[in-house]
Amino acid sequence: MNIKELEKLTNEGVDHLPLLERRTFLRAGLAITGLFMGGTILSLTSIRNAEAVTGPLPKKTNYPYKPHYTMVMRQNLCVDCELCMEACVRTNNVPSYGWRTKILERTRDIGPKEQETIFMPILCNQCNEPPCVRVCPTVATYKDKTTGIVVMDYKKCIGCKTCMAACPYNARYFNEEIRAVDKCNFCLDTRLTKGKKDPACVEACPADVRVFGDLNDPESEVYKLVHQPETTVWVLRPETGALPNVFYMNVVLDV
Amino acid sequence: MARQFSLDVTAEPEVANSLVKMMSFFFGLMLLVGVGVGLAGFVIGHDHIFNNTREVPWGLLISTYAFFAITSTGLCLLAAISHVFGGNKLAPLANRMVWISLITILSGFIVIGMEIESPWRMAIYNVISPNVTSNIWWMGTLYGMALGFILLEFWLILTEHYTLALVLGIFGALAEVAANTCLGGVFATLAARPFWYGAQMPVLFLACAFLSGAAAAIFFTHLAYIIRRRPMEPAVFAGVQAAGKVLLLMIILVAVGIFWRMASFYVGGVSDGRIAADAFFKGPMSISFWGIEVGIGLVAPVLLLILTRMKSLVAMSTAALMSLVGMFVARLNMVTGGQFVPQYLGYDNLPTYLDYTPSGWEWIVVLAGIGFTGVAFLQGERFFGKRFTENEAH
C-alpha cells in the first residue's frame, strides 16, 4: 500500500472498527508483551523448575537398553487419589515408614487471587547415569543389563546409605526388615518378570497419568509421547547429569 | 640397632599415677557404654535410637568418623614429613604422633562401625564384590590399608627397626592421603547435594587434616607432660612450637578455603547451595558456624597463637584444643549442610530446613570414639612412653 495514497484518506476513527479487528490487534499485542513477560516469569520461578523446562531430551542413541523401560508422567491428569501408592505398597510389600512412589503437592499463583494445585508423582528415575550405582561400595545396587532398571541385591547392602545421599530424587529408603536400602524397580521382580506388562502403579492409576513402556520402540506410547511435536517434556533435576528415564509433560485438556 | 620388643624397655610404669588410672577408668567406661549402645542399636534398629531420616541419612556419627579420620591423616602425614624431609623440629613429637594417628583412625572405625547398618556384610562384600567407582569403597579400603601400615610402622618403632619404620611410615602416609582425598570425594562428587558438590572439598579435607594433625600433636604432647608432672624438654618444646606454626598456617589456609567455598554459593549455581549457606550465615546454623566453627575453631586460636608468639605452652595447647573442637563441629556442619535443604523444596509445604539434631544415643556412641582415644592415649603413655619421650630422632 502506497503511503502517499493512505495520507489522502480521511481518518475513520476507532468508533466503527469491527470487533474482530480489535481482537486480532489485542491478541498480537498480548502475544508480543507476553513473549517478553515470559522471560520475566521464567526468571521468577525457582532454578529447579526453570532448568527442568529447558532440560535436554535424550537422543535415540541415549536409549542403550532393550527394552529401555521408561515412565511418562502426564502430570496435569493427576488428581492425587493415591491408588498408585496403595498398589505399590501392596505389590512390593513396602513398610508403613517407607515409600517407593509418592505424590507431591504444591500450589502456584495463576492470578492475583487465583491459585492452582499441582500434583507431581515421583519415584525412582532409573537414571542412565545413576549416582546411587556409582557410589555403592559393594555393587548392591546396579543397572539391570537388559532393561536398565536400577535394582537392588539386598544381601550385599551394608547400609552405609551413600546411595540415599547421592540420589537426586529421594527415591531410596532404608528397610529395617531386610536391613537394606529399598527402592522402586518398576516392579521388575514382582510383575514384569511374571508376564505383566506394566508396574502396579501404572495399572492402578484411574486417570492414565503414568504411561509405561519401551523408549526404544518407536511404536510404543512412551516413545510417541516423548517425541510428540510441540510438546514440552521435562525431567527433574537435569543439572545433576543423572539422565533420568522418568519424563514429565502436561496434556492439553479439552475443557 | 634392632631389638626384640619388650615392655620393660618401652614402658613407663611411673606414668600410671592415680590421676591416670582414674582418667583411664573414666575413658574406658565411655568406650564401653558407647559400644554397648552401638551394639544395642543393631538389635533395636538404628532408626529407633538415631535421629537420621530418609532425607538426612547421615549425621553426627558420619561427621565424627570424618573428624577422627582427618585427624589421623594429619598426624600420620606430619610424622612422615618430619622424618622424611628433616630440616624441621617436629621429630621429637613424631613417635607419639604415629601412635595417636593409629588410635584416632581406630576411634573413627569404632564410630562408623556402629553407624553402618550391617558392617558384617561389608567384611564380605567389600572384598568379593568391590565397586571401583565408589569413593566409599576406596576410602574404606585405603584407610584399612593405612591402618595396617601404621600398625606395622608402630611395631617397628617399638622394636627399633627405624629404617624400615620410615618406609612403612611413607606407605602409611600415602595411603592416608589417598584415603583422605577419597573421603573428601565422597561428598565432593554428589551432584545431588549442591552444598557438597565441587572440586574444592578434597583439597579442603587435606588442609583440615594438616590443621587437625598439628593441633592434636600439640595437645597430646602437652597432656603427656601434664600426666608426668614434669616440664617439657627444650627440644620437645621446640617441636610443639613448630607444630604451632603448622597449625597457624593451616588455619589461615582453611579459612581462605571456607571463605571462597561459602562465597561461591552467592554468585550462581543451584539455589539449594545458597539456601544451605544462608543457614550458616544468618539462619538456624549461624551460632554453630560463626560461634564455633569460625570463632572458636579459627579466629580464637589464631589470636592466641599470635598474641602469645607461641611462647606459652598452655596458650598453644588451648589454641590446639579449640581448633580441634572447631574441626569437630565443622564436620557436623558440613555433613548436615549438604542434606537439610529438602530435595523437593516448594512441595508438600516442606520446611526450608529439615530438622536434624543428633540424639543422645548418637552422642553416647561418639563418646565411645573419644573414650577409646582417651584410654589408648593414656595407656600408650604407660606402656610405650619411653619410645615417645626419647629425644633422639630416628
XYZ file of C-alpha atoms in Angstrom:
649
model
C 0.000 0.000 0.000
C 1.286 3.394 -1.002
C 1.801 5.667 1.974
C 1.011 8.806 -0.025
C -2.387 7.441 -1.008
C -3.051 6.488 2.605
C -2.358 10.055 3.659
C -5.186 11.307 1.382
C -7.790 9.125 3.112
C -9.916 10.600 5.897
C -9.442 9.169 9.344
C -12.186 6.642 10.075
C -11.593 6.808 13.831
C -11.901 3.752 16.051
C -15.609 4.048 16.744
C -16.631 1.850 13.859
C -13.761 -0.628 14.000
C -15.132 -4.189 13.766
C -14.851 -6.215 16.959
C -12.861 -8.901 15.160
C -10.181 -6.395 14.156
C -9.879 -5.161 17.738
C -9.445 -8.683 18.994
C -6.789 -9.524 16.421
C -4.905 -6.373 17.389
C -5.164 -7.124 21.116
C -4.070 -10.709 20.596
C -0.995 -9.558 18.664
C -0.157 -7.104 21.420
C -0.602 -9.720 24.136
C 1.466 -12.203 22.229
C 4.318 -9.730 21.920
C 4.205 -8.465 25.509
C 3.588 -11.997 26.729
C 6.732 -13.113 24.998
C 8.760 -10.547 26.866
C 6.921 -11.260 30.084
C 7.628 -14.931 29.567
C 11.274 -14.243 30.246
C 10.429 -12.371 33.412
C 8.100 -15.057 34.687
C 10.638 -17.761 33.987
C 13.327 -15.947 35.920
C 10.976 -15.634 38.870
C 10.469 -19.351 39.102
C 12.972 -21.412 41.031
C 16.069 -22.724 39.315
C 14.771 -26.244 39.766
C 11.747 -25.672 37.561
C 13.357 -23.337 35.059
C 16.128 -25.804 34.407
C 13.681 -28.631 34.138
C 11.795 -26.790 31.399
C 14.948 -26.388 29.367
C 16.334 -29.810 30.208
C 17.745 -31.726 27.253
C 15.841 -34.661 25.879
C 17.856 -37.768 25.205
C 18.594 -38.616 21.598
C 17.853 -42.025 20.132
C 21.430 -43.090 20.848
C 20.777 -42.427 24.518
C 18.408 -45.374 24.854
C 21.009 -48.066 25.490
C 18.685 -50.799 26.772
C 16.297 -53.125 25.016
C 13.626 -52.760 26.218
C 14.567 -49.307 27.567
C 11.884 -49.037 30.222
C 10.594 -45.550 30.798
C 7.704 -43.847 32.514
C 5.987 -40.735 31.235
C 4.002 -38.709 33.771
C 1.138 -36.769 32.247
C 1.285 -34.609 35.304
C -1.805 -32.446 34.996
C -4.043 -35.535 34.830
C -3.103 -36.479 38.403
C -5.853 -35.942 40.974
C -3.917 -37.265 43.983
C -6.161 -40.291 44.544
C -3.061 -42.203 45.712
C -4.251 -45.508 44.254
C -0.770 -45.832 42.705
C 0.814 -45.614 46.139
C -1.545 -48.213 47.563
C -0.931 -50.589 44.671
C 2.823 -50.164 45.101
C 2.710 -50.907 48.830
C 0.563 -53.988 48.226
C 2.651 -55.354 45.379
C 6.096 -54.713 46.758
C 5.486 -55.191 50.460
C 6.545 -51.623 51.298
C 6.542 -50.949 55.064
C 4.473 -48.152 56.559
C 7.522 -45.958 57.248
C 8.786 -46.106 53.661
C 7.639 -45.405 50.133
C 8.745 -46.260 46.633
C 6.406 -43.818 44.929
C 4.636 -40.760 46.221
C 2.554 -37.809 45.031
C 3.855 -34.367 45.907
C 1.614 -31.331 46.031
C 2.162 -27.634 45.635
C 0.131 -24.564 44.808
C 1.055 -21.920 42.299
C -0.321 -18.408 41.777
C -2.033 -18.101 38.435
C -3.650 -14.729 39.077
C -3.882 -12.031 41.728
C -6.273 -14.120 43.804
C -6.165 -17.369 41.931
C -4.136 -20.440 42.614
C -3.800 -23.834 41.014
C -2.777 -27.025 42.764
C -0.198 -29.187 41.090
C 0.246 -32.857 41.887
C 3.548 -34.410 40.940
C 4.012 -38.179 41.206
C 7.585 -39.213 41.924
C 9.520 -42.472 42.015
C 12.986 -43.756 41.158
C 14.020 -42.212 37.832
C 16.006 -45.311 36.754
C 18.736 -42.959 35.528
C 21.092 -43.771 32.689
C 23.949 -42.446 34.835
C 22.642 -43.323 38.293
C 24.680 -41.625 41.068
C 23.486 -44.293 43.518
C 25.025 -47.071 41.444
C 28.344 -45.262 41.112
C 28.715 -44.708 44.857
C 27.663 -48.128 46.176
C 30.790 -49.778 47.627
C 29.623 -53.367 47.157
C 27.610 -53.282 43.885
C 24.497 -53.899 45.976
C 22.668 -51.635 43.537
C 23.209 -51.825 39.775
C 21.632 -51.307 36.360
C 19.826 -54.400 35.125
C 21.757 -55.279 31.974
C 18.667 -55.875 29.839
C 16.152 -53.271 30.941
C 18.314 -50.555 32.504
C 16.192 -50.670 35.657
C 18.182 -49.792 38.803
C 17.819 -52.847 41.035
C 18.979 -53.918 44.496
C 20.842 -57.014 45.587
C 19.709 -56.767 49.208
C 22.159 -59.275 50.648
C 25.120 -57.121 49.559
C 23.813 -53.873 51.101
C 25.972 -52.816 54.056
C 23.643 -49.941 54.972
C 26.161 -47.111 54.513
C 23.335 -45.035 52.966
C 25.626 -43.321 50.473
C 23.112 -44.142 47.722
C 20.451 -42.278 49.700
C 22.723 -39.254 49.950
C 23.618 -39.495 46.259
C 20.083 -39.839 44.856
C 18.792 -36.530 43.467
C 15.194 -37.754 43.792
C 14.880 -39.019 47.386
C 13.892 -42.334 45.854
C 15.562 -44.601 48.420
C 14.797 -45.572 51.991
C 16.287 -47.976 54.490
C 14.119 -51.049 55.012
C 14.639 -52.277 58.555
C 13.139 -55.708 57.987
C 15.622 -56.666 55.281
C 18.428 -54.458 56.681
C 18.956 -52.980 53.248
C 18.071 -49.934 51.208
C 14.921 -50.429 49.151
C 13.652 -48.581 46.096
C 11.295 -48.720 43.121
C 12.351 -51.155 40.401
C 9.370 -50.681 38.079
C 8.020 -53.899 39.673
C 10.695 -55.884 37.814
C 10.651 -58.787 40.256
C 7.012 -58.641 41.286
C 5.326 -58.086 37.893
C 7.475 -57.608 34.784
C 9.307 -60.919 35.110
C 5.962 -62.594 35.817
C 4.473 -61.709 32.474
C 2.734 -58.471 33.438
C 3.401 -55.608 31.040
C 3.490 -52.689 33.435
C 4.216 -51.775 37.078
C 1.439 -51.855 39.685
C 1.189 -48.066 39.931
C 0.573 -47.761 36.183
C -2.156 -50.364 36.258
C -3.793 -48.779 39.297
C -3.900 -45.196 38.029
C -7.502 -44.375 37.043
C -6.506 -41.130 35.308
C -3.872 -42.604 32.996
C -1.236 -40.289 34.426
C 1.509 -42.885 34.249
C 2.444 -44.340 30.893
C 4.988 -47.145 30.893
C 6.868 -48.697 28.028
C 9.957 -49.179 25.907
C 11.558 -45.947 24.737
C 13.487 -47.943 22.164
C 10.292 -48.954 20.375
C 9.022 -46.157 18.067
C 5.574 -47.767 18.138
C 5.272 -47.559 21.923
C 3.113 -44.931 23.574
C 6.015 -43.623 25.685
C 8.107 -43.103 22.554
C 5.286 -41.222 20.856
C 4.585 -39.065 23.911
C 8.224 -38.123 24.453
C 8.772 -37.345 20.765
C 5.433 -35.628 20.195
C 5.924 -32.334 18.308
C 5.141 -29.011 20.016
C 5.086 -30.631 23.431
C 7.295 -29.623 26.321
C 8.697 -32.658 28.038
C 10.828 -32.212 31.131
C 12.806 -34.227 33.593
C 13.525 -33.451 37.260
C 16.898 -32.048 38.276
C 18.650 -32.353 34.904
C 21.587 -30.366 36.316
C 22.784 -33.434 38.223
C 23.664 -35.198 34.976
C 21.914 -38.391 36.067
C 19.977 -38.679 32.758
C 16.692 -39.819 34.278
C 14.203 -42.068 32.496
C 11.041 -40.626 34.011
C 9.655 -37.858 31.818
C 7.031 -35.287 32.716
C 4.564 -33.457 30.493
C 1.204 -31.778 30.615
C -1.526 -32.776 28.207
C -3.906 -30.328 26.516
C -7.203 -30.661 28.333
C -10.480 -30.205 26.433
C -12.462 -28.048 28.788
C 70.209 -51.303 66.410
C 67.267 -53.649 66.350
C 65.982 -55.384 69.440
C 63.248 -57.775 70.380
C 60.225 -55.960 71.719
C 59.965 -55.890 75.454
C 57.596 -53.837 77.561
C 60.437 -53.425 80.055
C 62.186 -51.243 77.535
C 59.237 -49.144 76.426
C 57.008 -48.943 79.480
C 56.919 -46.129 81.994
C 55.089 -47.606 84.989
C 55.518 -44.372 86.913
C 53.109 -42.711 84.452
C 50.327 -44.807 85.919
C 49.646 -42.489 88.830
C 46.233 -42.259 90.441
C 45.092 -39.473 88.092
C 45.967 -41.528 85.008
C 44.263 -44.588 86.469
C 41.137 -42.628 87.245
C 41.046 -40.993 83.822
C 41.678 -44.327 82.106
C 38.751 -45.816 84.011
C 36.591 -42.863 83.033
C 37.504 -43.058 79.322
C 37.224 -46.849 79.394
C 33.715 -46.512 80.773
C 32.807 -44.074 77.980
C 34.115 -46.596 75.477
C 32.201 -49.493 77.000
C 28.912 -47.627 77.339
C 29.231 -46.183 73.823
C 29.992 -49.552 72.273
C 27.155 -51.060 74.312
C 24.696 -48.530 72.925
C 26.079 -49.017 69.422
C 25.717 -52.787 69.633
C 22.218 -52.448 71.060
C 21.438 -50.261 68.064
C 21.972 -53.211 65.729
C 19.278 -55.118 67.594
C 16.832 -52.277 68.314
C 17.333 -50.727 64.888
C 19.277 -47.539 64.196
C 16.104 -45.750 63.123
C 14.799 -46.052 66.667
C 17.763 -44.578 68.527
C 19.472 -42.335 65.961
C 17.800 -39.235 64.569
C 18.707 -39.862 60.950
C 15.909 -39.971 58.429
C 15.328 -40.854 54.820
C 16.023 -37.229 53.908
C 19.000 -36.776 56.260
C 20.602 -40.234 56.218
C 23.967 -39.023 57.540
C 24.572 -37.211 60.800
C 26.784 -36.962 63.853
C 28.327 -40.409 63.564
C 29.488 -39.844 59.981
C 30.857 -36.414 60.860
C 32.654 -37.823 63.924
C 34.173 -40.573 61.801
C 35.339 -37.915 59.325
C 36.805 -35.889 62.208
C 38.823 -38.831 63.539
C 39.902 -39.982 60.071
C 41.016 -36.471 59.111
C 42.947 -36.065 62.371
C 44.620 -39.431 61.835
C 45.681 -38.438 58.326
C 47.185 -35.195 59.556
C 49.169 -36.876 62.325
C 50.449 -39.609 60.057
C 51.471 -37.073 57.397
C 53.227 -34.719 59.798
C 55.071 -37.649 61.382
C 56.203 -38.905 57.991
C 57.187 -35.427 56.819
C 59.197 -34.774 59.969
C 61.148 -37.967 59.316
C 61.490 -37.872 55.550
C 62.275 -34.248 54.852
C 64.159 -33.348 58.005
C 65.088 -29.710 58.486
C 62.223 -29.245 60.934
C 61.837 -29.577 64.640
C 58.823 -31.887 64.701
C 60.875 -35.081 65.031
C 60.725 -35.327 68.869
C 56.902 -35.447 68.576
C 56.835 -37.958 65.746
C 56.631 -41.321 67.532
C 53.754 -40.129 69.659
C 52.069 -38.747 66.523
C 52.257 -42.201 64.924
C 50.560 -43.705 67.988
C 47.833 -41.043 68.118
C 47.306 -41.445 64.365
C 46.779 -45.147 64.964
C 44.311 -44.705 67.810
C 42.334 -41.907 66.138
C 41.734 -43.964 62.992
C 40.640 -46.849 65.231
C 38.290 -44.459 67.047
C 36.895 -43.466 63.671
C 36.361 -47.103 62.749
C 34.632 -47.793 66.081
C 32.159 -44.961 65.462
C 31.443 -45.712 61.788
C 31.295 -49.421 62.580
C 28.241 -48.696 64.689
C 26.790 -46.241 62.157
C 26.727 -48.681 59.248
C 23.635 -50.857 59.424
C 25.242 -54.206 58.531
C 29.034 -53.995 58.897
C 29.357 -57.788 58.768
C 28.178 -57.668 55.154
C 30.863 -55.076 54.499
C 33.548 -57.530 55.627
C 32.369 -59.963 52.967
C 31.197 -57.894 50.025
C 33.853 -55.164 50.160
C 36.218 -57.993 49.297
C 34.257 -60.191 46.891
C 32.083 -57.509 45.269
C 34.100 -54.279 45.091
C 32.930 -51.245 43.140
C 35.951 -49.323 41.877
C 33.896 -46.198 41.070
C 32.763 -45.920 44.680
C 34.512 -43.362 46.874
C 33.266 -45.192 49.952
C 34.904 -48.416 48.773
C 38.244 -46.695 48.145
C 38.052 -44.728 51.356
C 37.368 -47.830 53.451
C 39.988 -49.893 51.664
C 42.671 -47.198 51.802
C 42.048 -46.332 55.460
C 42.151 -50.069 56.164
C 45.495 -50.300 54.369
C 46.747 -47.205 56.186
C 45.789 -48.795 59.493
C 47.831 -51.864 58.566
C 50.853 -49.792 57.536
C 50.742 -47.634 60.672
C 50.313 -50.661 62.940
C 53.380 -52.221 61.358
C 55.251 -48.921 61.485
C 54.498 -48.560 65.164
C 55.649 -52.095 65.864
C 58.891 -51.361 64.013
C 59.336 -48.190 66.074
C 58.845 -50.175 69.282
C 61.406 -52.737 68.154
C 63.754 -50.001 66.935
C 63.766 -51.014 63.264
C 63.810 -47.335 62.377
C 64.753 -47.535 58.692
C 62.004 -49.996 57.917
C 59.634 -47.958 60.095
C 60.387 -44.937 57.922
C 59.478 -46.871 54.768
C 56.246 -48.090 56.340
C 55.578 -44.545 57.516
C 55.798 -43.316 53.936
C 53.432 -46.061 52.749
C 51.091 -45.210 55.607
C 51.178 -41.514 54.759
C 50.489 -42.170 51.069
C 47.572 -44.442 51.948
C 46.248 -41.823 54.389
C 46.445 -39.033 51.786
C 44.668 -41.190 49.233
C 42.039 -42.248 51.782
C 41.540 -38.691 52.981
C 41.047 -37.388 49.473
C 38.561 -40.179 48.754
C 36.701 -39.159 51.905
C 36.511 -35.622 50.521
C 35.436 -37.153 47.227
C 32.531 -38.956 48.910
C 30.920 -35.553 49.392
C 32.503 -33.624 46.526
C 31.171 -35.895 43.785
C 27.499 -35.867 44.773
C 25.868 -33.520 42.269
C 22.549 -34.093 44.042
C 23.918 -32.091 47.010
C 24.997 -28.637 45.806
C 26.415 -27.749 49.234
C 28.950 -30.570 48.883
C 29.427 -30.786 45.153
C 32.594 -29.228 43.796
C 36.272 -29.840 43.246
C 37.377 -27.851 46.280
C 36.224 -30.238 49.009
C 39.002 -32.884 48.774
C 41.714 -30.205 48.999
C 39.928 -28.620 51.944
C 39.817 -32.029 53.624
C 43.566 -32.389 53.197
C 44.168 -28.889 54.577
C 41.923 -29.739 57.542
C 43.991 -32.904 58.046
C 47.194 -30.892 58.481
C 45.335 -28.471 60.758
C 43.854 -31.211 62.964
C 47.091 -33.200 62.948
C 49.160 -30.238 64.131
C 46.563 -29.407 66.780
C 46.416 -32.996 68.042
C 50.240 -33.188 68.157
C 50.392 -30.069 70.335
C 47.516 -31.052 72.586
C 48.535 -34.659 73.248
C 52.207 -33.841 73.709
C 51.219 -31.279 76.325
C 48.914 -33.801 78.018
C 51.753 -36.340 78.073
C 53.815 -33.923 80.159
C 50.887 -32.946 82.372
C 50.307 -36.572 83.414
C 54.051 -36.987 84.049
C 54.048 -33.765 86.088
C 57.332 -32.693 84.643
C 58.427 -29.796 82.434
C 58.882 -30.263 78.729
C 62.422 -30.650 77.406
C 63.549 -27.724 75.206
C 63.763 -29.909 72.076
C 60.200 -31.152 72.585
C 59.003 -27.617 73.258
C 60.660 -26.512 70.013
C 58.764 -29.338 68.300
C 55.490 -28.112 69.779
C 56.306 -24.604 68.551
C 56.955 -25.994 65.063
C 53.580 -27.730 65.212
C 52.102 -24.391 66.345
C 53.447 -22.750 63.185
C 51.915 -25.511 61.058
C 48.631 -25.017 62.912
C 48.657 -21.259 62.320
C 49.486 -21.668 58.642
C 46.785 -24.294 58.107
C 44.132 -22.283 59.960
C 44.768 -19.427 57.542
C 44.633 -21.740 54.517
C 41.440 -23.417 55.741
C 39.868 -20.006 56.449
C 40.642 -18.917 52.886
C 39.126 -22.167 51.621
C 35.967 -21.726 53.710
C 35.633 -18.092 52.597
C 35.614 -18.933 48.886
C 33.530 -22.025 49.357
C 30.815 -20.071 51.158
C 31.100 -17.061 48.828
C 30.723 -19.256 45.749
C 27.135 -20.119 46.676
C 26.138 -16.466 46.266
C 27.422 -15.944 42.761
C 25.352 -18.518 40.915
C 24.811 -22.239 40.745
C 21.926 -24.299 42.028
C 19.805 -22.424 44.567
C 19.908 -25.276 47.125
C 23.570 -24.470 47.767
C 22.746 -20.853 48.572
C 19.810 -21.840 50.772
C 22.137 -24.150 52.723
C 24.807 -21.428 53.006
C 22.135 -18.989 54.256
C 21.500 -21.296 57.215
C 25.122 -20.872 58.276
C 25.447 -17.173 57.565
C 22.224 -15.968 59.120
C 19.923 -18.931 59.732
C 19.493 -21.717 62.266
C 23.136 -22.864 61.972
C 24.697 -19.429 62.412
C 25.751 -19.939 66.043
C 27.340 -23.242 65.156
C 29.095 -21.669 62.145
C 30.113 -18.200 63.369
C 30.421 -19.090 67.046
C 32.113 -22.474 66.996
C 33.458 -23.350 63.523
C 34.809 -19.859 62.832
C 35.026 -18.202 66.264
C 36.347 -20.970 68.482
C 37.871 -23.058 65.717
C 39.698 -20.481 63.609
C 39.718 -16.900 64.954
C 40.449 -17.550 68.635
C 43.344 -19.975 68.014
C 44.937 -17.528 65.561
C 44.683 -14.726 68.121
C 46.049 -16.939 70.888
C 48.971 -18.150 68.803
C 49.896 -14.692 67.524
C 49.392 -12.742 70.739
C 51.479 -15.183 72.781
C 54.061 -15.508 69.972
C 53.929 -19.264 70.585
C 55.989 -18.902 73.739
C 53.327 -20.247 76.077
C 52.713 -23.972 76.090
C 49.328 -23.524 77.760
C 48.260 -20.986 75.135
C 49.345 -23.256 72.281
C 47.633 -26.235 73.850
C 44.447 -24.218 74.403
C 44.544 -23.000 70.804
C 45.013 -26.598 69.651
C 42.057 -27.849 71.692
C 39.884 -25.006 70.416
C 40.742 -25.748 66.808
C 40.006 -29.457 67.364
C 36.585 -28.536 68.765
C 36.109 -26.246 65.758
C 37.057 -29.035 63.353
C 34.663 -31.445 65.066
C 31.767 -29.019 64.736
C 32.830 -28.022 61.207
C 32.452 -31.642 60.117
C 28.946 -31.814 61.589
C 28.044 -28.510 59.909
C 29.318 -29.804 56.598
C 27.550 -33.151 56.830
C 24.174 -31.695 57.800
C 24.503 -28.694 55.468
C 24.503 -30.957 52.437
C 21.254 -32.642 53.388
C 18.925 -30.373 55.302
C 17.560 -28.437 52.324
C 14.726 -30.684 51.120
C 15.224 -32.026 47.607
C 11.616 -31.218 46.796
C 11.551 -27.815 48.454
C 8.392 -25.994 47.402
C 6.258 -29.150 47.519
C 4.213 -30.561 50.386
C 4.819 -27.435 52.497
C 8.272 -28.742 53.301
C 10.266 -26.542 55.688
C 13.262 -24.682 54.243
C 15.488 -26.674 56.572
C 14.758 -30.215 57.692
C 15.420 -30.719 61.361
C 18.367 -32.873 62.268
C 19.520 -32.739 65.873
C 21.679 -35.678 66.976
C 20.016 -37.901 69.569
C 21.515 -38.525 72.999
C 22.289 -42.084 71.879
C 24.271 -40.736 68.938
C 26.323 -38.610 71.363
C 26.952 -41.652 73.540
C 28.323 -43.551 70.529
C 30.542 -40.536 69.793
C 31.805 -40.793 73.379
C 32.930 -44.342 72.567
C 35.305 -42.871 69.988
C 36.544 -40.173 72.354
C 36.802 -42.728 75.167
C 38.923 -45.035 73.041
C 41.295 -42.238 72.065
C 41.493 -41.195 75.725
C 42.169 -44.592 77.210
C 44.520 -45.631 74.387
C 46.467 -42.373 74.728
C 46.918 -42.818 78.482
C 47.779 -46.494 78.285
C 50.083 -45.774 75.344
C 51.998 -43.382 77.559
C 52.023 -46.035 80.279
C 53.271 -48.923 78.132
C 55.203 -47.282 75.296
C 56.049 -43.943 76.903
C 59.803 -44.328 76.694
C 59.583 -44.523 72.915
C 57.572 -41.270 72.865
C 59.780 -39.260 75.156
C 63.115 -40.262 73.730
C 64.568 -37.200 72.191
C 66.793 -38.737 69.595
C 65.204 -38.551 66.203
C 65.318 -41.660 64.129
